[in-house]
Amino acid sequence: MTNKREQKAILVLGGTGKTGRRVVERLRGRGVPVRVGSRAAEQSFDWTDRTTWAPVLRDVGAVYVSFHPDLAVPGAPETVGAFADLAVASGVSRLVLLSGRGEEEAQAAEKLIQSAGVEWTILRSSWFNQNFSEDYLREPVVGGEVALPVSTVPEPFVDADDIAEVAVAALIEGGHAGQLYELTGPRLLTFADAVAEIARATGRRIDFLPVSIEDYTGALTAEGVPVEVVELLTYLFTAVLDGRNAHVADGVQRALGRPPRDFADYAKDAAAAGAWNRT
Ligand SMILES: NC(=O)c1ccc[n+]([C@@H]2O[C@H](COP(=O)([O-])OP(=O)(O)OC[C@H]3O[C@@H](n4cnc5c(N)ncnc54)[C@H](OP(=O)(O)O)[C@@H]3O)[C@@H](O)[C@H]2O)c1
């Protein structure tokens, strides 16, 4: 890394989200100047408003790109590609993309980052552990029943802390440019297994209930979940969870020289931190 880039800030898009927040904490802990990219930030950044893009890119040397809501949504690659082009034109020399496994749109976005003309690292990640404690699966877990349209297809859930550590290494260290890291946890778990681990860690009864896709989308719609979110979840729980990603990968080990964190350790620590306390 050059001195010039060391003086420049690192822009962390989604910097208050599940992975971005952890990237920001780690960079600040190392004394690196950081700019948070989010709609609520002092200098607001909004993926849906391109006039907000150039101001946050001023004097930035590297960017952690986590797209919202999901790289799997139609149009995401074009938006990410347009942002990458502007970033490069603004003087950014390193792009680190948070991506998803087995998703056509996500892989299209990866290609655009790889061809943007600067150093790149791709973090192609499996489902996050933290979906159960910091996102849409928290409420069902706290309620004691997780009903999902999934069978016994296993997933190698990965921890957001591991993703953040790889992201920080890729943002500030040498040796990660041009690397595509497939980031997974150390073992495969079904959703029923994952819920059982959380039940064990919390000492509470939490049932896992497989439901049909029709019942699942019907329940979400009845709760007032927006149609595009219902469509996204349906895509993730059906097309992406068809077995195509049912294998572990070595990205965390390759990037950090240590194995990834196990789901049981995540569940234990999250339970101890009160992640599933009834509020
Ligand atoms: N969850 C998974 O299991 C999984 C697996 C693989 C890959 N991924 C990828 O991970 C990415 C999401 O990363 P994450 O889970 O770390 O983030 P997240 O928690 O979903 O993101 C929340 C962040 O995005 C910001 N945000 C929301 N709407 C925005 C908008 N319109 N413009 C700009 N910022 C906006 C939020 O801040 P404000 O509200 O202040 O704007 C917040 O900082 C997606 O691209 C997805 O494809 C997810």
CSV table of C-alpha atoms and ligand atoms in Angstrom, one decimal:
chain,number,residue,atom,x,y,z
A,1,MET,CA,0.0,0.0,0.0
A,2,THR,CA,1.3,3.4,-0.9
A,3,ASN,CA,1.8,6.3,1.5
A,4,LYS,CA,-0.6,8.3,-0.6
A,5,ARG,CA,-3.4,5.9,0.0
A,6,GLU,CA,-2.5,5.6,3.7
A,7,GLN,CA,-3.4,9.3,4.0
A,8,LYS,CA,-6.7,8.9,2.2
A,9,ALA,CA,-9.8,7.7,3.9
A,10,ILE,CA,-11.4,4.3,3.4
A,11,LEU,CA,-15.1,4.5,2.5
A,12,VAL,CA,-17.2,1.7,4.0
A,13,LEU,CA,-20.5,1.4,2.2
A,14,GLY,CA,-23.3,0.0,4.5
A,15,GLY,CA,-21.0,1.1,7.3
A,16,THR,CA,-23.7,0.7,9.9
A,17,GLY,CA,-24.9,-2.7,8.6
A,18,LYS,CA,-24.0,-6.3,9.7
A,19,THR,CA,-20.6,-6.4,8.0
A,20,GLY,CA,-19.9,-2.7,7.5
A,21,ARG,CA,-20.2,-1.8,11.1
A,22,ARG,CA,-17.6,-4.5,12.0
A,23,VAL,CA,-15.3,-3.2,9.2
A,24,VAL,CA,-15.6,0.3,10.5
A,25,GLU,CA,-14.8,-0.7,14.1
A,26,ARG,CA,-11.7,-2.6,13.1
A,27,LEU,CA,-10.4,0.1,10.8
A,28,ARG,CA,-10.9,2.8,13.5
A,29,GLY,CA,-9.2,0.5,16.0
A,30,ARG,CA,-6.2,0.6,13.8
A,31,GLY,CA,-6.3,4.4,13.5
A,32,VAL,CA,-7.3,4.3,9.8
A,33,PRO,CA,-9.4,7.3,8.6
A,34,VAL,CA,-12.8,6.0,7.8
A,35,ARG,CA,-15.9,7.4,6.1
A,36,VAL,CA,-19.2,5.6,6.7
A,37,GLY,CA,-21.4,5.4,3.6
A,38,SER,CA,-25.1,5.2,4.5
A,39,ARG,CA,-28.2,7.3,4.1
A,40,ALA,CA,-28.0,8.3,7.8
A,41,ALA,CA,-24.3,9.3,7.7
A,42,GLU,CA,-23.3,12.9,8.1
A,43,GLN,CA,-22.5,13.0,4.3
A,44,SER,CA,-25.4,11.0,3.1
A,45,PHE,CA,-24.9,8.2,0.6
A,46,ASP,CA,-27.8,6.6,-1.2
A,47,TRP,CA,-27.5,3.8,-3.8
A,48,THR,CA,-30.8,5.1,-5.3
A,49,ASP,CA,-29.6,8.7,-5.6
A,50,ARG,CA,-26.5,9.0,-7.8
A,51,THR,CA,-26.0,12.7,-6.9
A,52,THR,CA,-24.9,11.5,-3.4
A,53,TRP,CA,-22.1,9.3,-4.8
A,54,ALA,CA,-19.4,11.8,-5.8
A,55,PRO,CA,-19.3,13.7,-2.5
A,56,VAL,CA,-18.6,10.6,-0.4
A,57,LEU,CA,-15.8,9.6,-2.8
A,58,ARG,CA,-13.8,12.7,-2.3
A,59,ASP,CA,-10.2,11.9,-1.0
A,60,VAL,CA,-11.0,8.2,-0.7
A,61,GLY,CA,-8.3,5.7,-1.5
A,62,ALA,CA,-10.2,2.4,-1.0
A,63,VAL,CA,-13.8,1.3,-0.8
A,64,TYR,CA,-15.6,-1.6,0.9
A,65,VAL,CA,-18.6,-2.2,-1.3
A,66,SER,CA,-21.6,-3.8,0.4
A,67,PHE,CA,-24.7,-3.2,-1.8
A,68,HIS,CA,-28.1,-2.7,-0.3
A,69,PRO,CA,-30.5,-4.5,-0.3
A,70,ASP,CA,-28.9,-7.4,-2.0
A,71,LEU,CA,-26.7,-8.0,-5.0
A,72,ALA,CA,-29.2,-10.6,-6.2
A,73,VAL,CA,-31.8,-8.0,-7.0
A,74,PRO,CA,-32.3,-7.1,-10.7
A,75,GLY,CA,-30.3,-4.1,-11.7
A,76,ALA,CA,-27.7,-4.4,-8.9
A,77,PRO,CA,-24.7,-5.2,-11.1
A,78,GLU,CA,-25.4,-2.1,-13.3
A,79,THR,CA,-25.6,0.1,-10.2
A,80,VAL,CA,-22.4,-1.4,-8.6
A,81,GLY,CA,-20.6,-1.1,-12.0
A,82,ALA,CA,-21.6,2.6,-12.3
A,83,PHE,CA,-20.4,3.2,-8.8
A,84,ALA,CA,-17.1,1.5,-9.4
A,85,ASP,CA,-16.5,3.5,-12.6
A,86,LEU,CA,-17.1,6.8,-10.7
A,87,ALA,CA,-14.9,5.6,-7.8
A,88,VAL,CA,-12.0,4.9,-10.1
A,89,ALA,CA,-12.5,8.3,-11.9
A,90,SER,CA,-12.4,9.9,-8.4
A,91,GLY,CA,-9.0,8.4,-7.6
A,92,VAL,CA,-9.9,5.2,-5.7
A,93,SER,CA,-7.3,2.6,-6.2
A,94,ARG,CA,-8.7,-0.4,-4.4
A,95,LEU,CA,-12.2,-2.0,-4.3
A,96,VAL,CA,-13.3,-4.8,-2.0
A,97,LEU,CA,-16.7,-6.3,-2.9
A,98,LEU,CA,-19.0,-8.2,-0.6
A,99,SER,CA,-20.7,-10.7,-2.8
A,100,GLY,CA,-22.9,-13.8,-2.5
A,101,ARG,CA,-22.4,-17.4,-3.6
A,102,GLY,CA,-24.3,-19.0,-6.5
A,103,GLU,CA,-26.2,-15.8,-7.5
A,104,GLU,CA,-26.1,-14.8,-11.1
A,105,GLU,CA,-26.5,-11.1,-10.4
A,106,ALA,CA,-23.8,-11.1,-7.7
A,107,GLN,CA,-21.4,-12.8,-10.1
A,108,ALA,CA,-22.1,-10.2,-12.8
A,109,ALA,CA,-21.3,-7.5,-10.2
A,110,GLU,CA,-18.1,-9.2,-9.4
A,111,LYS,CA,-17.0,-9.1,-13.1
A,112,LEU,CA,-17.7,-5.4,-13.2
A,113,ILE,CA,-15.5,-4.8,-10.1
A,114,GLN,CA,-12.8,-7.0,-11.5
A,115,SER,CA,-12.7,-5.0,-14.8
A,116,ALA,CA,-12.9,-1.5,-13.2
A,117,GLY,CA,-9.1,-1.1,-13.7
A,118,VAL,CA,-7.9,-1.0,-10.1
A,119,GLU,CA,-6.9,-3.5,-7.4
A,120,TRP,CA,-9.9,-5.6,-6.4
A,121,THR,CA,-10.7,-8.3,-3.9
A,122,ILE,CA,-14.0,-10.3,-4.0
A,123,LEU,CA,-15.5,-11.7,-0.7
A,124,ARG,CA,-18.0,-14.3,-2.1
A,125,SER,CA,-19.8,-15.2,1.1
A,126,SER,CA,-22.3,-17.8,2.2
A,127,TRP,CA,-25.3,-17.0,4.4
A,128,PHE,CA,-24.3,-14.9,7.4
A,129,ASN,CA,-24.7,-16.3,11.0
A,130,GLN,CA,-25.9,-12.8,12.0
A,131,ASN,CA,-29.1,-13.2,9.9
A,132,PHE,CA,-30.4,-15.0,13.0
A,133,SER,CA,-29.5,-12.3,15.5
A,134,GLU,CA,-29.3,-9.0,13.6
A,135,ASP,CA,-31.7,-9.3,10.7
A,136,TYR,CA,-35.0,-10.9,9.5
A,137,LEU,CA,-34.6,-14.2,11.4
A,138,ARG,CA,-34.1,-12.6,14.8
A,139,GLU,CA,-37.8,-12.0,15.5
A,140,PRO,CA,-38.8,-15.6,14.8
A,141,VAL,CA,-36.0,-16.9,16.9
A,142,VAL,CA,-37.1,-14.7,19.8
A,143,GLY,CA,-40.7,-15.8,19.2
A,144,GLY,CA,-39.7,-19.5,19.6
A,145,GLU,CA,-40.7,-20.6,16.1
A,146,VAL,CA,-38.7,-20.3,12.9
A,147,ALA,CA,-40.9,-21.3,9.9
A,148,LEU,CA,-39.0,-21.3,6.6
A,149,PRO,CA,-39.6,-22.8,3.1
A,150,VAL,CA,-36.4,-24.9,3.3
A,151,SER,CA,-35.8,-28.6,3.3
A,152,THR,CA,-32.7,-30.3,4.5
A,153,VAL,CA,-30.3,-28.6,2.1
A,154,PRO,CA,-27.3,-27.6,4.3
A,155,GLU,CA,-25.5,-24.2,4.2
A,156,PRO,CA,-22.0,-23.4,5.5
A,157,PHE,CA,-23.1,-20.3,7.4
A,158,VAL,CA,-20.3,-17.7,7.8
A,159,ASP,CA,-19.7,-15.2,10.6
A,160,ALA,CA,-19.8,-11.5,9.9
A,161,ASP,CA,-16.7,-11.0,12.1
A,162,ASP,CA,-14.7,-13.3,9.8
A,163,ILE,CA,-16.0,-11.4,6.7
A,164,ALA,CA,-15.0,-8.1,8.4
A,165,GLU,CA,-11.5,-9.4,9.2
A,166,VAL,CA,-10.9,-10.5,5.6
A,167,ALA,CA,-12.3,-7.1,4.4
A,168,VAL,CA,-10.0,-5.1,6.6
A,169,ALA,CA,-7.0,-7.2,5.5
A,170,ALA,CA,-8.0,-6.7,1.8
A,171,LEU,CA,-8.5,-2.9,2.4
A,172,ILE,CA,-5.2,-2.1,4.2
A,173,GLU,CA,-2.7,-4.9,3.7
A,174,GLY,CA,-0.8,-6.2,0.6
A,175,GLY,CA,-1.3,-9.6,-0.9
A,176,HIS,CA,-5.0,-9.7,-1.4
A,177,ALA,CA,-5.4,-7.8,-4.7
A,178,GLY,CA,-6.8,-10.0,-7.4
A,179,GLN,CA,-8.1,-12.6,-4.9
A,180,LEU,CA,-11.6,-14.1,-5.0
A,181,TYR,CA,-12.2,-15.5,-1.5
A,182,GLU,CA,-15.1,-17.9,-1.0
A,183,LEU,CA,-16.0,-17.2,2.6
A,184,THR,CA,-17.9,-19.9,4.4
A,185,GLY,CA,-18.0,-21.3,7.9
A,186,PRO,CA,-16.2,-24.5,8.8
A,187,ARG,CA,-19.2,-26.9,8.5
A,188,LEU,CA,-22.5,-27.5,6.8
A,189,LEU,CA,-25.7,-27.0,8.9
A,190,THR,CA,-29.3,-27.2,7.8
A,191,PHE,CA,-31.6,-24.4,9.0
A,192,ALA,CA,-33.0,-26.9,11.6
A,193,ASP,CA,-29.4,-27.5,12.8
A,194,ALA,CA,-28.7,-23.8,13.1
A,195,VAL,CA,-31.9,-23.2,15.1
A,196,ALA,CA,-31.1,-26.2,17.4
A,197,GLU,CA,-27.6,-24.6,18.1
A,198,ILE,CA,-29.3,-21.3,19.0
A,199,ALA,CA,-31.8,-23.2,21.2
A,200,ARG,CA,-28.9,-24.9,23.0
A,201,ALA,CA,-27.0,-21.7,23.5
A,202,THR,CA,-30.0,-19.8,24.8
A,203,GLY,CA,-31.4,-22.7,26.9
A,204,ARG,CA,-34.8,-21.9,25.3
A,205,ARG,CA,-37.2,-24.0,23.2
A,206,ILE,CA,-37.1,-22.8,19.6
A,207,ASP,CA,-39.0,-24.9,17.0
A,208,PHE,CA,-38.0,-25.2,13.4
A,209,LEU,CA,-40.9,-25.6,11.0
A,210,PRO,CA,-40.5,-26.3,7.3
A,211,VAL,CA,-43.3,-24.6,5.4
A,212,SER,CA,-44.4,-24.5,1.7
A,213,ILE,CA,-43.2,-21.5,-0.3
A,214,GLU,CA,-46.9,-20.4,-0.7
A,215,ASP,CA,-47.5,-20.4,3.1
A,216,TYR,CA,-44.2,-18.5,3.6
A,217,THR,CA,-44.9,-15.8,1.1
A,218,GLY,CA,-48.5,-15.6,2.2
A,219,ALA,CA,-47.5,-15.0,5.8
A,220,LEU,CA,-44.9,-12.3,4.8
A,221,THR,CA,-47.5,-10.5,2.6
A,222,ALA,CA,-50.1,-10.6,5.4
A,223,GLU,CA,-47.5,-9.0,7.7
A,224,GLY,CA,-47.1,-6.2,5.2
A,225,VAL,CA,-43.6,-7.1,4.0
A,226,PRO,CA,-43.0,-5.2,0.7
A,227,VAL,CA,-43.4,-7.3,-2.5
A,228,GLU,CA,-39.8,-6.8,-3.6
A,229,VAL,CA,-38.5,-8.1,-0.2
A,230,VAL,CA,-40.9,-11.2,-0.5
A,231,GLU,CA,-39.5,-11.8,-4.0
A,232,LEU,CA,-35.9,-11.5,-2.8
A,233,LEU,CA,-36.4,-13.9,0.1
A,234,THR,CA,-38.3,-16.4,-2.1
A,235,TYR,CA,-35.4,-16.3,-4.6
A,236,LEU,CA,-32.8,-16.8,-1.8
A,237,PHE,CA,-34.7,-19.7,-0.1
A,238,THR,CA,-35.6,-21.5,-3.3
A,239,ALA,CA,-33.2,-20.9,-6.2
A,240,VAL,CA,-30.0,-20.2,-4.2
A,241,LEU,CA,-30.7,-22.8,-1.5
A,242,ASP,CA,-31.0,-25.7,-4.0
A,243,GLY,CA,-27.8,-27.4,-3.0
A,244,ARG,CA,-25.5,-25.4,-5.3
A,245,ASN,CA,-23.7,-23.9,-2.3
A,246,ALA,CA,-23.7,-27.0,0.0
A,247,HIS,CA,-20.0,-27.2,0.3
A,248,VAL,CA,-17.4,-25.5,2.5
A,249,ALA,CA,-14.7,-23.3,1.0
A,250,ASP,CA,-11.3,-22.2,2.2
A,251,GLY,CA,-11.5,-18.4,1.8
A,252,VAL,CA,-11.1,-17.5,5.5
A,253,GLN,CA,-8.1,-19.8,6.0
A,254,ARG,CA,-6.5,-18.5,2.8
A,255,ALA,CA,-7.0,-14.8,3.6
A,256,LEU,CA,-6.3,-14.9,7.4
A,257,GLY,CA,-4.2,-18.1,7.9
A,258,ARG,CA,-6.7,-19.4,10.5
A,259,PRO,CA,-9.9,-21.4,10.3
A,260,PRO,CA,-13.4,-19.7,10.2
A,261,ARG,CA,-15.5,-19.4,13.4
A,262,ASP,CA,-18.0,-22.2,14.1
A,263,PHE,CA,-21.7,-21.5,14.3
A,264,ALA,CA,-21.9,-22.9,17.8
A,265,ASP,CA,-19.3,-20.3,19.1
A,266,TYR,CA,-21.3,-17.6,17.3
A,267,ALA,CA,-24.5,-18.8,19.0
A,268,LYS,CA,-22.9,-19.0,22.4
A,269,ASP,CA,-21.4,-15.5,22.2
A,270,ALA,CA,-24.5,-13.9,20.7
A,271,ALA,CA,-26.7,-15.4,23.4
A,272,ALA,CA,-24.3,-14.2,26.1
A,273,ALA,CA,-24.4,-10.7,24.6
A,274,GLY,CA,-28.2,-10.7,24.8
A,275,ALA,CA,-28.8,-10.9,21.1
A,276,TRP,CA,-32.0,-12.9,21.6
A,277,ASN,CA,-33.3,-11.2,24.8
A,278,ARG,CA,-37.0,-10.4,24.6
A,279,THR,CA,-37.1,-6.6,24.5
B,1,LIG,N1,-27.1,-11.7,4.6
B,1,LIG,C1,-26.5,-12.7,4.0
B,1,LIG,O1,-26.6,-13.9,4.4
B,1,LIG,C2,-25.6,-12.4,2.8
B,1,LIG,C3,-24.8,-13.4,2.2
B,1,LIG,C4,-24.0,-13.1,1.2
B,1,LIG,C5,-23.9,-11.8,0.6
B,1,LIG,N2,-24.7,-10.9,1.2
B,1,LIG,C6,-24.6,-9.5,0.6
B,1,LIG,O2,-24.4,-8.6,1.7
B,1,LIG,C7,-24.8,-7.3,1.3
B,1,LIG,C8,-25.4,-6.6,2.5
B,1,LIG,O3,-24.4,-6.5,3.5
B,1,LIG,P1,-24.7,-6.4,5.0
B,1,LIG,O4,-25.6,-7.5,5.4
B,1,LIG,O5,-23.4,-6.2,5.7
B,1,LIG,O6,-25.5,-5.0,5.1
B,1,LIG,P2,-27.0,-4.8,5.8
B,1,LIG,O7,-26.9,-5.1,7.2
B,1,LIG,O8,-28.0,-5.5,4.9
B,1,LIG,O9,-27.0,-3.3,5.4
B,1,LIG,C9,-27.4,-2.2,6.1
B,1,LIG,C10,-26.6,-1.0,5.7
B,1,LIG,O10,-27.0,-0.5,4.4
B,1,LIG,C11,-27.3,0.9,4.5
B,1,LIG,N3,-28.4,1.2,3.5
B,1,LIG,C12,-29.7,0.8,3.5
B,1,LIG,N4,-30.3,1.3,2.4
B,1,LIG,C13,-29.4,2.0,1.7
B,1,LIG,C14,-29.4,2.8,0.5
B,1,LIG,N5,-30.5,2.9,-0.2
B,1,LIG,N6,-28.3,3.4,0.1
B,1,LIG,C15,-27.1,3.3,0.8
B,1,LIG,N7,-27.0,2.6,2.0
B,1,LIG,C16,-28.1,1.9,2.4
B,1,LIG,C17,-27.8,1.0,5.9
B,1,LIG,O11,-27.6,2.3,6.4
B,1,LIG,P3,-28.8,3.5,6.2
B,1,LIG,O12,-30.1,2.8,6.7
B,1,LIG,O13,-28.3,4.6,7.1
B,1,LIG,O14,-28.8,3.8,4.8
B,1,LIG,C18,-26.7,0.1,6.7
B,1,LIG,O15,-25.5,0.8,6.8
B,1,LIG,C19,-25.8,-7.5,0.2
B,1,LIG,O16,-25.3,-6.9,-1.0
B,1,LIG,C20,-25.9,-9.0,0.0
B,1,LIG,O17,-26.0,-9.4,-1.3
B,1,LIG,C21,-25.5,-11.1,2.2
